[in-house]
mmCIF file of C-alpha atoms in Angstrom:
data_model
loop_
_atom_site.group_PDB
_atom_site.id
_atom_site.type_symbol
_atom_site.label_atom_id
_atom_site.label_comp_id
_atom_site.label_asym_id
_atom_site.label_seq_id
_atom_site.Cartn_x
_atom_site.Cartn_y
_atom_site.Cartn_z
ATOM 1 C CA MET A 945 8.547 31.519 -9.697
ATOM 2 C CA THR A 946 6.849 28.112 -9.858
ATOM 3 C CA VAL A 947 5.640 26.856 -13.215
ATOM 4 C CA ALA A 948 2.341 25.004 -12.993
ATOM 5 C CA GLY A 949 2.564 21.243 -13.422
ATOM 6 C CA VAL A 950 1.658 19.423 -16.610
ATOM 7 C CA GLU A 951 -0.423 16.241 -16.489
ATOM 8 C CA PHE A 952 -0.734 13.327 -18.909
ATOM 9 C CA GLU A 953 -2.623 10.052 -18.584
ATOM 10 C CA CYS A 954 -2.116 6.628 -20.137
ATOM 11 C CA ASN A 955 -2.962 2.974 -19.688
ATOM 12 C CA VAL A 956 -0.730 -0.100 -19.430
ATOM 13 C CA LYS A 957 -0.429 -0.561 -23.205
ATOM 14 C CA GLU A 958 0.463 3.096 -23.829
ATOM 15 C CA TYR A 959 2.899 3.218 -20.897
ATOM 16 C CA PRO A 960 6.205 2.478 -22.719
ATOM 17 C CA SER A 961 5.786 5.296 -25.232
ATOM 18 C CA PHE A 962 4.678 7.809 -22.597
ATOM 19 C CA VAL A 963 7.630 6.993 -20.311
ATOM 20 C CA ALA A 964 10.027 7.222 -23.267
ATOM 21 C CA ASN A 965 8.708 10.754 -23.890
ATOM 22 C CA LEU A 966 9.234 11.961 -20.274
ATOM 23 C CA PRO A 967 12.764 13.371 -20.858
ATOM 24 C CA THR A 968 11.341 15.853 -23.372
ATOM 25 C CA LEU A 969 8.911 17.286 -20.816
ATOM 26 C CA GLN A 970 9.164 19.765 -17.954
ATOM 27 C CA GLU A 971 11.184 18.535 -14.946
ATOM 28 C CA PRO A 972 10.811 17.125 -12.385
ATOM 29 C CA HIS A 973 9.045 14.025 -13.729
ATOM 30 C CA TYR A 974 6.587 12.035 -11.630
ATOM 31 C CA VAL A 975 4.666 8.888 -12.495
ATOM 32 C CA LEU A 976 1.533 8.077 -10.500
ATOM 33 C CA TYR A 977 0.353 4.482 -10.794
ATOM 34 C CA THR A 978 -3.336 4.366 -9.988
ATOM 35 C CA SER A 979 -6.545 2.435 -10.576
ATOM 36 C CA ASP A 980 -8.940 2.661 -13.478
ATOM 37 C CA LEU A 981 -12.424 3.973 -12.846
ATOM 38 C CA ASP A 982 -15.098 1.496 -11.828
ATOM 39 C CA GLU A 983 -17.550 1.226 -14.727
ATOM 40 C CA GLN A 984 -20.612 1.515 -12.490
ATOM 41 C CA THR A 985 -19.564 4.308 -10.126
ATOM 42 C CA GLN A 986 -17.122 6.180 -12.397
ATOM 43 C CA GLN A 987 -14.875 6.473 -9.334
ATOM 44 C CA PRO A 988 -11.509 4.752 -8.816
ATOM 45 C CA TRP A 989 -12.101 1.168 -7.669
ATOM 46 C CA CYS A 990 -9.126 1.548 -5.297
ATOM 47 C CA PRO A 991 -10.200 3.482 -2.176
ATOM 48 C CA ASP A 992 -6.631 4.655 -1.448
ATOM 49 C CA CYS A 993 -6.351 5.999 -5.016
ATOM 50 C CA LYS A 994 -9.697 7.747 -4.688
ATOM 51 C CA HIS A 995 -8.380 9.459 -1.547
ATOM 52 C CA ALA A 996 -4.787 10.257 -2.587
ATOM 53 C CA ASP A 997 -4.865 10.928 -6.347
ATOM 54 C CA PRO A 998 -6.550 14.356 -6.259
ATOM 55 C CA ILE A 999 -4.094 15.531 -3.606
ATOM 56 C CA VAL A 1000 -1.076 14.259 -5.568
ATOM 57 C CA GLU A 1001 -2.384 16.030 -8.670
ATOM 58 C CA GLN A 1002 -2.932 19.264 -6.746
ATOM 59 C CA VAL A 1003 0.578 19.245 -5.242
ATOM 60 C CA ILE A 1004 2.254 18.573 -8.599
ATOM 61 C CA LYS A 1005 0.237 21.376 -10.217
ATOM 62 C CA GLN A 1006 1.323 23.739 -7.445
ATOM 63 C CA THR A 1007 4.986 22.733 -7.276
ATOM 64 C CA GLY A 1008 5.595 22.234 -10.992
ATOM 65 C CA GLY A 1009 6.841 19.394 -13.093
ATOM 66 C CA THR A 1010 5.242 16.695 -15.186
ATOM 67 C CA LEU A 1011 2.821 14.117 -13.831
ATOM 68 C CA LEU A 1012 2.117 10.975 -15.835
ATOM 69 C CA LYS A 1013 -0.910 9.137 -14.435
ATOM 70 C CA VAL A 1014 -0.797 5.473 -15.363
ATOM 71 C CA LYS A 1015 -4.017 3.495 -15.003
ATOM 72 C CA VAL A 1016 -3.107 -0.082 -14.007
ATOM 73 C CA GLY A 1017 -6.431 -1.573 -15.098
ATOM 74 C CA ASP A 1018 -9.490 -2.909 -13.351
ATOM 75 C CA MET A 1019 -9.268 -4.727 -10.023
ATOM 76 C CA ALA A 1020 -9.006 -8.202 -11.549
ATOM 77 C CA ALA A 1021 -6.182 -7.150 -13.874
ATOM 78 C CA TRP A 1022 -4.267 -5.414 -11.072
ATOM 79 C CA LYS A 1023 -4.674 -8.287 -8.588
ATOM 80 C CA SER A 1024 -3.245 -10.783 -11.100
ATOM 81 C CA LYS A 1025 0.300 -11.935 -10.352
ATOM 82 C CA GLU A 1026 0.832 -11.698 -14.111
ATOM 83 C CA HIS A 1027 0.204 -7.942 -14.253
ATOM 84 C CA PRO A 1028 3.052 -6.414 -16.311
ATOM 85 C CA PHE A 1029 3.925 -3.858 -13.616
ATOM 86 C CA ARG A 1030 4.219 -6.615 -11.007
ATOM 87 C CA GLN A 1031 6.374 -8.681 -13.395
ATOM 88 C CA ASP A 1032 8.657 -5.808 -14.466
ATOM 89 C CA SER A 1033 11.978 -6.461 -12.720
ATOM 90 C CA GLN A 1034 12.882 -2.762 -12.662
ATOM 91 C CA LEU A 1035 9.516 -1.426 -11.541
ATOM 92 C CA HIS A 1036 8.187 -4.344 -9.458
ATOM 93 C CA LEU A 1037 5.067 -2.430 -8.457
ATOM 94 C CA THR A 1038 3.303 -3.974 -5.461
ATOM 95 C CA SER A 1039 0.738 -1.385 -4.428
ATOM 96 C CA ILE A 1040 -1.302 1.522 -5.694
ATOM 97 C CA PRO A 1041 -1.314 4.416 -5.493
ATOM 98 C CA THR A 1042 2.431 4.718 -6.021
ATOM 99 C CA LEU A 1043 4.179 7.958 -6.949
ATOM 100 C CA VAL A 1044 7.609 7.618 -8.571
ATOM 101 C CA HIS A 1045 10.170 10.346 -9.231
ATOM 102 C CA TRP A 1046 11.614 9.658 -12.671
ATOM 103 C CA LYS A 1047 14.915 11.485 -13.078
ATOM 104 C CA ALA A 1048 15.414 13.120 -16.462
ATOM 105 C CA ASP A 1049 18.694 11.364 -17.201
ATOM 106 C CA GLU A 1050 17.463 7.934 -16.134
ATOM 107 C CA THR A 1051 15.601 5.220 -17.987
ATOM 108 C CA LEU A 1052 14.695 3.459 -14.748
ATOM 109 C CA PRO A 1053 12.172 4.391 -12.085
ATOM 110 C CA GLY A 1054 13.613 6.312 -9.155
ATOM 111 C CA LYS A 1055 12.524 6.958 -5.588
ATOM 112 C CA ARG A 1056 8.943 6.088 -4.781
ATOM 113 C CA LEU A 1057 6.187 7.031 -2.412
ATOM 114 C CA ASP A 1058 3.862 4.089 -2.001
ATOM 115 C CA LYS A 1059 3.020 2.723 1.435
ATOM 116 C CA GLN A 1060 2.771 6.274 2.781
ATOM 117 C CA LEU A 1061 -0.005 7.015 0.267
ATOM 118 C CA GLU A 1062 -1.709 3.749 1.067
ATOM 119 C CA CYS A 1063 -1.589 4.143 4.849
ATOM 120 C CA THR A 1064 -2.408 7.811 5.359
ATOM 121 C CA HIS A 1065 -5.924 8.561 6.459
ATOM 122 C CA SER A 1066 -6.133 12.318 6.300
ATOM 123 C CA ALA A 1067 -5.789 14.669 3.363
ATOM 124 C CA ALA A 1068 -3.287 16.710 5.361
ATOM 125 C CA ASP A 1069 -1.041 13.651 5.854
ATOM 126 C CA VAL A 1070 -1.164 12.804 2.142
ATOM 127 C CA LYS A 1071 -0.348 16.389 1.201
ATOM 128 C CA SER A 1072 2.514 16.528 3.693
ATOM 129 C CA ALA A 1073 4.004 13.250 2.390
ATOM 130 C CA VAL A 1074 3.731 14.348 -1.253
ATOM 131 C CA LEU A 1075 5.219 17.790 -0.542
ATOM 132 C CA ALA A 1076 8.191 16.223 1.259
ATOM 133 C CA PHE A 1077 8.628 13.738 -1.608
ATOM 134 C CA THR A 1078 8.561 16.447 -4.299
ATOM 135 C CA GLU A 1079 10.991 18.597 -2.311
ATOM 136 C CA LYS A 1080 13.516 15.724 -2.181
ATOM 137 C CA ALA A 1081 12.971 15.078 -5.890
ATOM 138 C CA LYS A 1082 13.795 18.682 -6.759
ATOM 139 C CA GLU A 1083 16.988 18.461 -4.673
ATOM 140 C CA GLN A 1084 17.996 15.296 -6.541
ATOM 141 C CA ASP A 1085 17.371 16.956 -9.902
ATOM 142 C CA ALA A 1086 19.396 20.066 -8.991
#
């Protein structure tokens, strides 16, 4: 039996407290780093995020676990070399969307799916990449 996934959302400032709370939530734990919504269109300003995020969310809901969606900010904030996620020596985020498997007994980010989400052009390819990623994550947690 698969338990439906649980989803939370935070911004850069809220991030430390949300990540600290992950171990108390349903495993496996995933963190999706994604763009904020464009104020004018109310759509993600990042075209790859607009394409991949709904599919990532759907797969996590179907396969179970906890998904923390972290909004990295607007385009100017994200493109800055001073962005805290780019500066973080443990995370060193370089692209969005990025999906990270956060192991329950770890305080550091684990395996990640990033370039595959950025470079896939079809929904089927995104879904296939995310399913394979979540399957490996479950094996690691077992």
